[in-house]
Short mmCIF file of C-alpha atoms in Angstrom, two decimals:
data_model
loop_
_atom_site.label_atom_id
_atom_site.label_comp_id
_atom_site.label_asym_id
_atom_site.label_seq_id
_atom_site.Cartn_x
_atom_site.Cartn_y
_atom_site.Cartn_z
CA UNK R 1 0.00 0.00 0.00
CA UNK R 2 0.95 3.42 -0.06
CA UNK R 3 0.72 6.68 1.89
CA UNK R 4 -2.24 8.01 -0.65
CA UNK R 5 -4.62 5.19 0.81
CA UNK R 6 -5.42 7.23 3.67
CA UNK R 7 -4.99 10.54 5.32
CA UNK R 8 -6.09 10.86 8.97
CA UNK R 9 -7.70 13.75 10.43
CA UNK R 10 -6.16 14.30 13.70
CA UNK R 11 -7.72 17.57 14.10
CA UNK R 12 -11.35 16.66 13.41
CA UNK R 13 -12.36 16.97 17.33
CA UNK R 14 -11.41 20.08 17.14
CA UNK R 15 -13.92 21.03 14.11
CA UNK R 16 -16.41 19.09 15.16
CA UNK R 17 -16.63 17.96 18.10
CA UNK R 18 -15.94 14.14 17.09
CA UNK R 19 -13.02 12.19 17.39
CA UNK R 20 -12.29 10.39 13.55
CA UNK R 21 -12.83 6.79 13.74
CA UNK R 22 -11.85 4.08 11.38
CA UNK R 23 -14.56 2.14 9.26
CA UNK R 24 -12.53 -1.44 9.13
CA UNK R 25 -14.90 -3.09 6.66
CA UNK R 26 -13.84 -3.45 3.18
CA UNK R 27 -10.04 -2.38 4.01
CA UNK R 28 -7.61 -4.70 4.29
CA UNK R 29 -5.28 -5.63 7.19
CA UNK R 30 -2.48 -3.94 5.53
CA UNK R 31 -4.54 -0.94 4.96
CA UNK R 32 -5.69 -1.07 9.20
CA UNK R 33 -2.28 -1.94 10.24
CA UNK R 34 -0.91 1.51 8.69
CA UNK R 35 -3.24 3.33 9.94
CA UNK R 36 -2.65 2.50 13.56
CA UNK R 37 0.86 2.39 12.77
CA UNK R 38 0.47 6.70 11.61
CA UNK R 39 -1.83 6.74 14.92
CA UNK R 40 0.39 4.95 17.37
CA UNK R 41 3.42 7.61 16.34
CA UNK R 42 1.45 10.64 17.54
CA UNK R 43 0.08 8.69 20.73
CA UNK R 44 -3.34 9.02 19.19
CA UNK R 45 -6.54 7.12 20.02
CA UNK R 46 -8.24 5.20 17.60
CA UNK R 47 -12.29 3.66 17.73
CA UNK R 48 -12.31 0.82 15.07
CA UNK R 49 -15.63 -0.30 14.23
CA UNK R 50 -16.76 -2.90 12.07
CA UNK R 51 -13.48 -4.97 13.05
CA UNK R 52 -14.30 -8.73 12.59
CA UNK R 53 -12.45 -11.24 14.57
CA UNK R 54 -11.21 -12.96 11.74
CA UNK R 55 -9.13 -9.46 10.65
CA UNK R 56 -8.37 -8.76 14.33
CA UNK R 57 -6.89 -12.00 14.74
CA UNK R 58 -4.58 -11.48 11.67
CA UNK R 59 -3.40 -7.66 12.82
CA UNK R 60 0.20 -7.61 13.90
CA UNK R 61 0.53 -8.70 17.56
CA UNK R 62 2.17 -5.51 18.48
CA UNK R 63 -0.39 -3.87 17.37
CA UNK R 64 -3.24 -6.20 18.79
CA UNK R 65 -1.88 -5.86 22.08
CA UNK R 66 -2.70 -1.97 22.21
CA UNK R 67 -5.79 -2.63 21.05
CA UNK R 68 -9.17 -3.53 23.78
CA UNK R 69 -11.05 -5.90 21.11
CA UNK R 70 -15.13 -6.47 21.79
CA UNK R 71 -16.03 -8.95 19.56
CA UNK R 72 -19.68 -8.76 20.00
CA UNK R 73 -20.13 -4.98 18.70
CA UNK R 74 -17.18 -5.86 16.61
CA UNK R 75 -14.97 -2.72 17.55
CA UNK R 76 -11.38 -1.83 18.98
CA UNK R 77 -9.92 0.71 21.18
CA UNK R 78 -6.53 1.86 19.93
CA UNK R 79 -3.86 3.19 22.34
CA UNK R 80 -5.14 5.48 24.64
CA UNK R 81 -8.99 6.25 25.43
CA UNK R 82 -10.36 9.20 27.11
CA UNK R 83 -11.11 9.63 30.14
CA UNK R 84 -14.67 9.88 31.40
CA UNK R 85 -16.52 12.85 31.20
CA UNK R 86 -20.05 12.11 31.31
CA UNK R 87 -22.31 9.57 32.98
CA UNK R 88 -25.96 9.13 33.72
CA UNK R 89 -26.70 11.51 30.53
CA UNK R 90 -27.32 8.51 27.88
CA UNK R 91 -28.91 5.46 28.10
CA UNK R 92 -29.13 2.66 25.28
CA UNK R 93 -32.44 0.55 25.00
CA UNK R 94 -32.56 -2.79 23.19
CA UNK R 95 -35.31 -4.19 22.12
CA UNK R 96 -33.96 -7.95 21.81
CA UNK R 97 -31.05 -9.40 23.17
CA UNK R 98 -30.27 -10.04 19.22
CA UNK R 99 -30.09 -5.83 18.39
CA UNK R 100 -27.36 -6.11 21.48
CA UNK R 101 -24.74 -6.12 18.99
CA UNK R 102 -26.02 -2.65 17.19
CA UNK R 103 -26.40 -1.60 20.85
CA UNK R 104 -22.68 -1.75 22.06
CA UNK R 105 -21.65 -0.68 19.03
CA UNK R 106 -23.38 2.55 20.27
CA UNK R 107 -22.15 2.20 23.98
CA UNK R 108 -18.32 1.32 22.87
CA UNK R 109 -18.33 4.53 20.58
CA UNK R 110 -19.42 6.63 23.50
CA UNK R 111 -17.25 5.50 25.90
CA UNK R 112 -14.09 6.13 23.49
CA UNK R 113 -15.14 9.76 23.43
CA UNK R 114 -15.49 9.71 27.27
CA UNK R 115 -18.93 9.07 27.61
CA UNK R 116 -20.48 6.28 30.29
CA UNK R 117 -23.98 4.68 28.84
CA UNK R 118 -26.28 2.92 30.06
CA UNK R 119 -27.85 -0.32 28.74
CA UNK R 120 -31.17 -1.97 29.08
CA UNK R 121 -31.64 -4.92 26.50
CA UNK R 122 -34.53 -6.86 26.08
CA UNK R 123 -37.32 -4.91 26.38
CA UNK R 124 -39.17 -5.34 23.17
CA UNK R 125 -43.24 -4.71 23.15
CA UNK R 126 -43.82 -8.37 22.81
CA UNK R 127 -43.00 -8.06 26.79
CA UNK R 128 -44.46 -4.48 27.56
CA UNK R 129 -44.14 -5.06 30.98
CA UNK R 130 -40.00 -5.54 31.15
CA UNK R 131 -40.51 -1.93 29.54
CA UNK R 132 -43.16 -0.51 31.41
CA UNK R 133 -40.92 -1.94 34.32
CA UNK R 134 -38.06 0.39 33.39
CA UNK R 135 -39.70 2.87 32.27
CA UNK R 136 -38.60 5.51 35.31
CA UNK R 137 -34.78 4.23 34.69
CA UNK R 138 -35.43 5.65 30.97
CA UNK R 139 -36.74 8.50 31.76
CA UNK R 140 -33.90 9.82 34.26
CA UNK R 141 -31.66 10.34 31.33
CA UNK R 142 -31.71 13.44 28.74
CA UNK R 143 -30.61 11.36 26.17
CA UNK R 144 -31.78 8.04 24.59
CA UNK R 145 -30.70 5.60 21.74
CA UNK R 146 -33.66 2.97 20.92
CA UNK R 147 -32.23 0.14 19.01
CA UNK R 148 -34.99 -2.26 17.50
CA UNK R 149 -34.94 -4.52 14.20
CA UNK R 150 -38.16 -7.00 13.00
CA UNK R 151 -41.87 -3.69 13.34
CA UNK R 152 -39.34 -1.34 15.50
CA UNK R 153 -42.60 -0.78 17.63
CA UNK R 154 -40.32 -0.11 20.39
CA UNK R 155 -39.51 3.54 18.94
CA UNK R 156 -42.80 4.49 18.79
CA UNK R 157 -43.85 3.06 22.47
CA UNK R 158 -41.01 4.42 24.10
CA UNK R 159 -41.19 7.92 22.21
CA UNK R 160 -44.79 8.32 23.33
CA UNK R 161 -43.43 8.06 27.32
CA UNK R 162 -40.30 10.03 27.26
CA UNK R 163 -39.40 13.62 27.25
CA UNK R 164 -35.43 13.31 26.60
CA UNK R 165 -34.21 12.99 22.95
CA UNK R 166 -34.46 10.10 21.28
CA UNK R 167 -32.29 8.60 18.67
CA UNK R 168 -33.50 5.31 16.96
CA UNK R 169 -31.51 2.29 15.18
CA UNK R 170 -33.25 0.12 13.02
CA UNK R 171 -31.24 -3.28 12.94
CA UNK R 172 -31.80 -5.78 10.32
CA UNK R 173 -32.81 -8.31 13.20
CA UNK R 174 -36.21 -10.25 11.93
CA UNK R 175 -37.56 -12.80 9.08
CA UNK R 176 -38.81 -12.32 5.40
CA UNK R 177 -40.87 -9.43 5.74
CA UNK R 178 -38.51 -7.69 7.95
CA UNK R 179 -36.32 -6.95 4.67
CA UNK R 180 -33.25 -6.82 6.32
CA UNK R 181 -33.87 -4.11 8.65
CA UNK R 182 -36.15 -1.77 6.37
CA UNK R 183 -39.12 -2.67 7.68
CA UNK R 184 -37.97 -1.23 10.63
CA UNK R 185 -36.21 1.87 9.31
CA UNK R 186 -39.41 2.60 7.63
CA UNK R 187 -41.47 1.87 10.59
CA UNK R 188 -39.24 4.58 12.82
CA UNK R 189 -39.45 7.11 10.17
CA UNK R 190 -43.31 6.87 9.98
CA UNK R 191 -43.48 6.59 14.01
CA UNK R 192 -46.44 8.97 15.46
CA UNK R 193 -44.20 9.93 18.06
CA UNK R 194 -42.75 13.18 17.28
CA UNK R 195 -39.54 14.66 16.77
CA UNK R 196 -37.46 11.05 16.92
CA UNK R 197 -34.39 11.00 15.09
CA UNK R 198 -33.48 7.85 13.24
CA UNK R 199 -30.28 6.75 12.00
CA UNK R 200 -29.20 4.06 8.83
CA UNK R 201 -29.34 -0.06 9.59
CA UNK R 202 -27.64 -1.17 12.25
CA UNK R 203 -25.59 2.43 12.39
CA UNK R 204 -25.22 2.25 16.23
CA UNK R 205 -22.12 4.22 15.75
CA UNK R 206 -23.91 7.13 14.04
CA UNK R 207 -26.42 7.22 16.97
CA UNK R 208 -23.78 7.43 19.14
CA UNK R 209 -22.56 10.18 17.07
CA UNK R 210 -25.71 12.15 17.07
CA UNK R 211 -25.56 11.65 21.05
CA UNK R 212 -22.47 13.59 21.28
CA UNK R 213 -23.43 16.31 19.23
CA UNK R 214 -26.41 16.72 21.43
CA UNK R 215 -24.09 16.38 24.79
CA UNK R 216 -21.70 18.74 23.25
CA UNK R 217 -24.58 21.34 22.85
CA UNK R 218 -25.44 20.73 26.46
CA UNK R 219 -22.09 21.44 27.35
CA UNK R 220 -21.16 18.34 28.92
CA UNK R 221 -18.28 17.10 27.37
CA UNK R 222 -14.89 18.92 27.34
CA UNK R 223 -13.74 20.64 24.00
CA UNK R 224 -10.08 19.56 23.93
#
């Protein structure tokens, strides 16, 4: 490979507000190797997402031994990770204990950019009661990432009993009809609870994403 295959943006925080991440899915282990190589020489911090075991496994060991692997969300911290600077403001609900994957994908991005979540899983509407049962947990936080594949109806139930922001996840969790997760995207985006935000397929990284933008506005998260 060479050096025009990538070109990091260190100073994206700064911009932004976001920390650059690397997208490991459809680059080689070359390609990932080089760019935690660049990374590692600047004592940077890297978030890998979509880093399957198979590719971890073949990473140099040097480098696999600064990394904090989590297979199940299928991500990697990369040298040093911030330190926290928010808890209790976000909290992650999972439908199914099969959108859990989606779901720490969202909890592992906001805890690289300092962030503490936290997770309730399997409290899909086929149960309403394990919801109804946290539903005073939910509502303590200001901000709140639904994650739901096969009708989604979580989204809509939840958004109808919370005032904090809500970000929803479609995941492509569910049989035939479910269309690999479009039945739910569609079902979120024509929810009749107002003013949800909904992110692409499985995207738990982007809602984590939006999350930060929203804690950043709140001023809860430090600027450096």
């Amino acid at each position: 490979m060479t050096d025009d295959d990538f070109n990091f943006d260190y100073s994206r925080r700064a911009r932004m507000g976001l920390d650059e991440s690397v997208f490991c899915d459809g680059k080689s282990v070359d390609q990932i190797a080089a760019i935690c190589t660049d990374a590692k020489k600047v004592d940077a911090g890297l978030l890998l997402t979509r880093l399957e075991a198979s590719v971890f496994a073949r990473l140099p060991e040097d480098l696999r031994d600064l990394m904090d692997y989590h297979a199940l969300s299928r991500t990697a911290f990369f040298g040093p990770v911030r330190a926290m600077a928010a808890i209790g403001k976000v909290v992650i609900v999972a439908a199914g204990t099969s959108d859990t994957p989606v779901a720490y994908e969202a909890a592992r991005t906001l805890r690289h950019a300092g962030v503490e979540a936290a997770l309730i899983a399997d409290v899909g509407v086929a149960g309403l009661w394990r919801l109804t049962s946290r539903i005073d947990d939910i509502r303590r936080y200001p901000v709140i990432i639904a994650v739901a594949g096969m009708d989604a109806a979580l989204a809509s139930v939840l958004g109808g009993l919370v005032s904090g922001a809500m970000i929803c996840v479609p995941t492509s969790v569910g049989y035939g009809a479910a269309d690999h997760g479009r039945t739910a995207l569609s079902a979120m985006l024509a929810s009749c609870a107002s003013g949800l935000t909904v992110c692409n397929i499985d995207n738990g990284y982007g809602a984590a994403c939006a999350a930060l933008r929203i804690l950043n506005t709140m001023g809860s998260l430090p600027k450096d």
